[in-house]
Amino acid sequence: MQISAKHALKLAIGAAALVGAAQANAFTAFQTSGPQSDELIIKGRVAYEYDWNKSGKNHDDHDDAGSRTAIKYTHHFNEDFAVLGTTEWGYNPFFRHGSDNRRNKLDYFKRLQFAGVSYKGIGTLTYGKQASVYSMVTDATDQYWVFGAAADGKTGFKHLVGADRPDNSLKYQNAFGDVTVGLMFGGNDHDYDDDGSRLTRRHFDQAAVNWQVAPDVTIGTAYNHAAMKDDASDENFNVEQYVVGATWTPGNWTLGVLAGQYHNELAGNYTSARGYETFTQYAFKDLVSFGDVSLYGGLNRLEDRNSPARSSSYIVGTALKTHKGFGANDHFIVALEHVFNDNKNTSGHDLDAEGKNLDQTSLLVRYNY
């Protein structure tokens, strides 16, 4: 892995931009106290990524890595009852995508926008574009800084089928002791594939449950169903996703596992598929004076049940996460990850044997404000 002078300059520019962003502070823009109170919070992140052999295309590249800004407002009528709203927009500080509005390929786009009510003991009800309750369980292994989350059903048209940040959705969530329950329903929506063909969601419904068995152990399960339509063929079909997951955080360790069963998985065009994900991390607390250093790795594998085809990868990485001297919310993150691909085609042949080296190394620099 060699870095040319041109690519080194790109790295330096990206890092300098993030250092400049670090001077900004997350803040409470407005707050009142008393029986009735208001709070307005502005927060977000600036993130830069440099990739070697990006997407197996035998060239290096750099781009935004999920930069965003959010505004959150809450009005408390009393200690129990509140109304709330959030808007969050993603943006690309490198202006790479222009105005291609398919699949969120924009220099700025809406990530979240929802409002609702919350009553202590009864729960929270929100409507809009928001995180799915399905994510309550898939977060068990969605802990990598760059790669991962490739076999949890949250790929392809994840927003359209309801698996991740669906629009036009109604969500209920509440905790009953150690058990957290989430229910969600979404109405009509549509999106376009890269070839311009349109897919329509007629509706989706999902449910999730997490049980905190012990202070450091959580297990959960989630189900998502989406009634879809291919507008080009006028064909109706269903997408079904079922996952179980668990996390364990003993001491400096973090361990997560996830297994899923998927019907009409859109990302891999699999009629029936199984997915497996793992995440294992050990954090060296205060290894340096201003932060923690972690080593981590795991597996992502999505398998076609009707052929030997699979999308499979092994991930290893190391990350520095600061916690002193960078503001109350920390957090500068520098992560280096490498993904070893083990993909197979429908004949069971290794894609690397076809001359496609799909391994990739990525450097992430991120500041949360």
XYZ file of C-alpha atoms in Angstrom:
369
model
C 0.000 0.000 0.000
C 1.767 3.125 -1.243
C 0.622 6.717 -0.952
C 1.562 9.059 -3.782
C 2.320 12.725 -3.175
C -1.046 13.631 -4.710
C -2.927 11.271 -2.424
C -0.934 12.395 0.603
C -1.999 15.953 -0.158
C -5.653 14.852 -0.220
C -5.178 13.207 3.171
C -3.616 16.339 4.602
C -6.386 18.585 3.258
C -9.089 16.321 4.661
C -7.423 16.114 8.058
C -6.910 19.869 8.175
C -10.585 20.446 7.425
C -11.548 18.214 10.325
C -9.134 19.909 12.704
C -10.754 23.197 11.795
C -14.184 21.719 12.437
C -13.023 20.637 15.868
C -13.052 24.265 16.955
C -16.851 24.177 16.751
C -18.742 23.174 19.894
C -21.942 21.211 20.292
C -24.246 23.434 22.221
C -27.652 23.932 23.731
C -28.877 26.856 21.677
C -31.841 27.560 23.927
C -32.978 26.240 27.302
C -35.463 27.235 29.984
C -36.193 25.714 33.368
C -39.252 25.277 35.527
C -42.406 23.125 35.455
C -42.638 23.929 31.741
C -39.295 23.990 29.916
C -37.801 24.110 26.438
C -34.538 22.796 25.035
C -32.982 23.265 21.588
C -29.805 21.287 20.847
C -27.566 21.420 17.769
C -25.153 18.549 17.187
C -23.530 16.566 14.406
C -20.305 15.293 12.896
C -17.759 16.002 10.194
C -16.185 12.842 8.729
C -13.535 12.152 6.080
C -12.589 8.807 4.547
C -9.647 7.777 2.383
C -9.891 4.402 0.600
C -7.272 2.215 -0.986
C -8.671 -0.037 -3.752
C -12.117 1.481 -3.214
C -14.919 -1.028 -3.900
C -12.404 -3.340 -5.590
C -11.953 -0.915 -8.503
C -8.140 -0.878 -8.273
C -7.940 2.828 -7.535
C -7.753 5.017 -4.452
C -10.316 7.640 -3.560
C -11.471 9.948 -0.797
C -14.907 11.220 0.146
C -17.262 12.226 2.887
C -18.006 9.542 5.496
C -21.400 10.487 6.852
C -21.123 14.154 7.819
C -24.366 15.512 9.271
C -25.992 18.208 11.399
C -29.049 17.753 13.616
C -31.379 20.140 15.428
C -33.427 18.665 18.287
C -36.211 20.469 20.122
C -38.150 19.340 23.213
C -40.899 21.139 25.118
C -41.800 19.726 28.528
C -45.306 20.533 29.745
C -44.424 18.897 33.065
C -42.117 16.166 34.369
C -44.104 13.469 32.552
C -45.369 14.939 29.273
C -43.337 16.403 26.396
C -43.488 17.124 22.673
C -40.371 16.721 20.567
C -38.998 17.119 17.069
C -35.771 16.429 15.187
C -34.404 17.364 11.790
C -31.058 15.998 10.614
C -29.364 16.639 7.276
C -26.410 14.867 5.757
C -23.959 16.833 3.667
C -20.867 16.164 1.591
C -18.194 18.827 2.208
C -16.337 17.633 -0.908
C -19.328 18.212 -3.250
C -18.844 14.885 -5.037
C -22.381 14.025 -6.174
C -24.082 17.180 -7.400
C -27.834 16.790 -7.900
C -28.266 13.039 -8.500
C -31.300 12.523 -6.278
C -31.439 8.725 -6.583
C -30.365 6.650 -3.595
C -29.395 9.777 -1.602
C -26.531 10.651 -3.967
C -26.694 14.308 -3.076
C -24.294 16.819 -1.592
C -26.996 17.382 1.023
C -30.034 15.279 1.891
C -32.557 14.664 4.632
C -31.530 11.900 7.007
C -34.166 12.389 9.713
C -37.212 14.579 10.178
C -39.857 13.613 12.710
C -42.006 14.915 15.553
C -44.016 13.350 18.320
C -45.111 13.137 21.928
C -43.673 11.368 24.950
C -45.386 10.472 28.224
C -43.485 8.891 31.097
C -44.554 5.297 31.640
C -46.704 5.216 28.487
C -44.029 5.672 25.830
C -43.013 7.814 22.864
C -44.996 8.145 19.623
C -43.358 9.828 16.618
C -44.109 10.331 12.922
C -41.863 11.165 9.960
C -38.510 9.984 8.654
C -36.816 8.306 11.598
C -34.712 5.430 12.856
C -36.443 2.059 12.604
C -37.218 -0.156 15.593
C -35.519 -2.902 13.553
C -32.258 -1.055 14.312
C -32.766 -1.696 18.023
C -31.482 -5.216 17.349
C -29.126 -4.764 14.381
C -27.109 -2.219 16.365
C -25.610 -5.234 18.161
C -23.050 -5.606 15.365
C -23.324 -2.247 13.570
C -20.315 -0.966 15.529
C -17.563 -0.765 12.917
C -16.344 2.701 12.009
C -16.130 2.086 8.231
C -17.290 -1.332 7.046
C -19.760 -3.863 8.437
C -23.574 -3.919 8.571
C -23.632 -5.808 5.263
C -25.673 -8.833 6.321
C -28.309 -7.339 8.624
C -30.934 -6.499 5.995
C -30.095 -2.786 6.127
C -28.568 -2.620 2.651
C -29.882 -1.773 -0.788
C -33.274 -0.065 -0.458
C -33.119 -0.252 3.332
C -35.034 2.990 3.810
C -37.741 1.977 1.361
C -38.465 -1.426 2.905
C -38.438 0.145 6.379
C -35.226 -1.363 7.740
C -33.405 1.944 8.234
C -34.641 5.557 8.498
C -37.918 5.034 6.612
C -39.990 8.052 5.587
C -43.748 8.351 6.169
C -43.524 6.147 9.273
C -45.251 5.977 12.653
C -43.219 4.626 15.582
C -44.039 3.675 19.160
C -41.340 2.821 21.695
C -41.344 2.229 25.448
C -39.341 0.504 28.165
C -41.068 -1.848 30.602
C -38.429 -2.459 33.230
C -35.583 -4.332 31.525
C -37.584 -4.885 28.323
C -37.775 -2.287 25.530
C -40.516 -2.686 22.921
C -40.767 -0.981 19.535
C -43.590 -1.007 16.949
C -43.556 0.727 13.577
C -45.787 1.176 10.548
C -45.080 2.953 7.275
C -47.278 4.066 4.399
C -46.703 4.567 0.693
C -43.264 5.611 -0.581
C -41.082 5.033 -3.661
C -37.496 5.216 -4.915
C -35.500 4.607 -8.088
C -32.855 2.026 -8.900
C -29.602 3.035 -10.596
C -31.108 2.137 -13.998
C -34.034 4.492 -13.391
C -36.638 1.815 -12.651
C -39.078 2.644 -9.875
C -39.954 0.579 -6.803
C -42.984 1.431 -4.693
C -43.590 0.552 -1.072
C -47.276 0.058 -0.402
C -46.736 -0.273 3.343
C -44.425 -1.851 5.906
C -44.827 -3.029 9.496
C -42.231 -4.103 12.039
C -41.728 -4.973 15.680
C -38.680 -5.325 17.923
C -37.942 -6.360 21.509
C -34.725 -5.929 23.519
C -34.255 -7.542 26.919
C -31.421 -6.394 29.170
C -30.761 -9.699 30.877
C -27.925 -8.279 32.974
C -26.165 -4.883 33.178
C -23.725 -5.990 30.480
C -25.904 -8.420 28.463
C -28.740 -7.583 26.053
C -30.597 -9.920 23.688
C -33.210 -8.954 21.125
C -35.245 -9.901 18.107
C -36.946 -7.933 15.330
C -39.234 -8.596 12.364
C -39.914 -6.375 9.356
C -42.405 -6.904 6.524
C -42.756 -4.652 3.477
C -45.383 -4.930 0.744
C -43.637 -3.792 -2.440
C -44.385 -3.221 -6.108
C -42.081 -3.223 -9.135
C -43.652 -0.465 -11.219
C -41.973 -1.583 -14.446
C -43.477 -5.096 -14.353
C -46.524 -4.157 -12.243
C -45.575 -7.088 -9.999
C -46.341 -7.104 -6.274
C -43.977 -8.879 -3.876
C -43.154 -9.015 -0.177
C -39.869 -8.378 1.618
C -39.473 -10.139 4.974
C -36.621 -9.733 7.450
C -36.176 -11.508 10.778
C -33.131 -11.025 13.018
C -31.925 -12.051 16.465
C -28.973 -10.385 18.146
C -27.070 -10.070 21.400
C -24.383 -7.907 22.982
C -22.060 -8.561 25.915
C -19.760 -5.893 27.356
C -17.618 -7.435 30.114
C -14.879 -5.056 31.255
C -12.982 -3.629 28.307
C -14.553 -6.089 25.874
C -17.466 -5.503 23.502
C -18.972 -8.533 21.760
C -21.939 -8.571 19.398
C -23.596 -11.288 17.314
C -26.457 -11.166 14.832
C -28.236 -13.737 12.665
C -30.958 -13.046 10.139
C -33.326 -14.694 7.695
C -34.415 -12.651 4.651
C -36.987 -13.126 1.900
C -36.579 -11.136 -1.345
C -33.403 -9.467 -0.094
C -33.060 -6.528 -2.499
C -29.342 -5.809 -2.041
C -28.180 -9.221 -3.238
C -31.229 -10.009 -5.361
C -31.648 -13.161 -3.289
C -35.097 -14.747 -3.089
C -34.083 -16.339 0.198
C -30.962 -15.533 2.199
C -29.334 -15.914 5.583
C -27.089 -13.349 7.217
C -24.476 -13.577 9.969
C -22.513 -10.804 11.637
C -20.060 -10.645 14.535
C -18.191 -7.842 16.256
C -15.399 -8.272 18.816
C -13.491 -5.360 20.337
C -10.992 -4.805 23.125
C -10.431 -1.227 24.298
C -7.174 -0.159 25.945
C -8.553 2.525 28.247
C -6.335 5.620 28.591
C -3.581 3.978 26.559
C -2.631 7.500 25.568
C -3.183 10.528 27.777
C -6.120 11.856 25.759
C -8.013 8.754 24.708
C -8.619 5.046 24.249
C -7.198 2.745 21.594
C -9.193 -0.278 20.465
C -8.561 -3.359 18.355
C -11.565 -5.017 16.743
C -12.706 -7.406 14.055
C -15.445 -9.713 12.887
C -17.431 -11.341 10.104
C -20.173 -10.176 7.753
C -21.776 -12.868 5.577
C -24.958 -12.837 3.481
C -25.655 -16.235 1.879
C -28.068 -17.132 -0.904
C -30.040 -20.175 0.252
C -30.641 -21.328 -3.348
C -27.057 -21.251 -4.635
C -23.430 -21.064 -3.394
C -23.471 -17.284 -3.926
C -22.550 -15.142 -0.953
C -21.384 -11.676 -0.040
C -18.837 -12.332 2.682
C -16.073 -10.352 4.353
C -13.752 -10.391 7.361
C -12.964 -7.047 8.959
C -10.045 -5.997 11.166
C -9.350 -2.544 12.491
C -7.903 -0.250 15.099
C -9.237 3.075 16.339
C -8.277 5.989 18.560
C -11.148 7.727 20.347
C -10.305 10.848 22.311
C -12.002 11.825 25.542
C -10.003 14.686 26.985
C -9.407 18.205 25.788
C -11.798 18.180 22.828
C -15.040 19.350 24.430
C -17.699 17.716 26.531
C -18.874 15.305 23.832
C -15.345 14.359 22.796
C -14.875 13.012 20.241
C -12.205 12.837 17.669
C -12.083 9.372 16.099
C -9.312 8.063 13.858
C -9.848 4.522 12.565
C -7.982 2.270 10.146
C -9.884 -0.757 8.812
C -9.167 -3.494 6.299
C -11.757 -5.792 4.774
C -10.854 -9.229 3.368
C -13.535 -10.312 0.922
C -14.621 -13.919 0.548
C -17.387 -13.488 -2.020
C -18.669 -16.359 -4.163
C -20.714 -16.302 -7.360
C -23.670 -18.575 -8.126
C -21.243 -21.279 -9.305
C -19.349 -21.171 -6.034
C -16.246 -19.589 -7.548
C -14.217 -17.022 -5.624
C -14.669 -13.613 -7.235
C -10.992 -12.846 -6.592
C -10.208 -15.730 -8.953
C -12.010 -13.763 -11.669
C -9.417 -11.028 -11.369
C -11.457 -8.865 -9.002
C -9.473 -7.999 -5.899
C -12.241 -6.800 -3.590
C -10.096 -6.268 -0.494
C -10.035 -2.660 0.677
C -8.314 -0.515 3.299
C -9.867 2.679 4.637
C -8.792 5.492 6.933
C -11.511 7.413 8.768
C -11.085 10.750 10.547
C -14.202 12.023 12.310
C -15.170 14.732 14.759
C -18.463 14.636 16.681
C -19.673 18.038 17.764
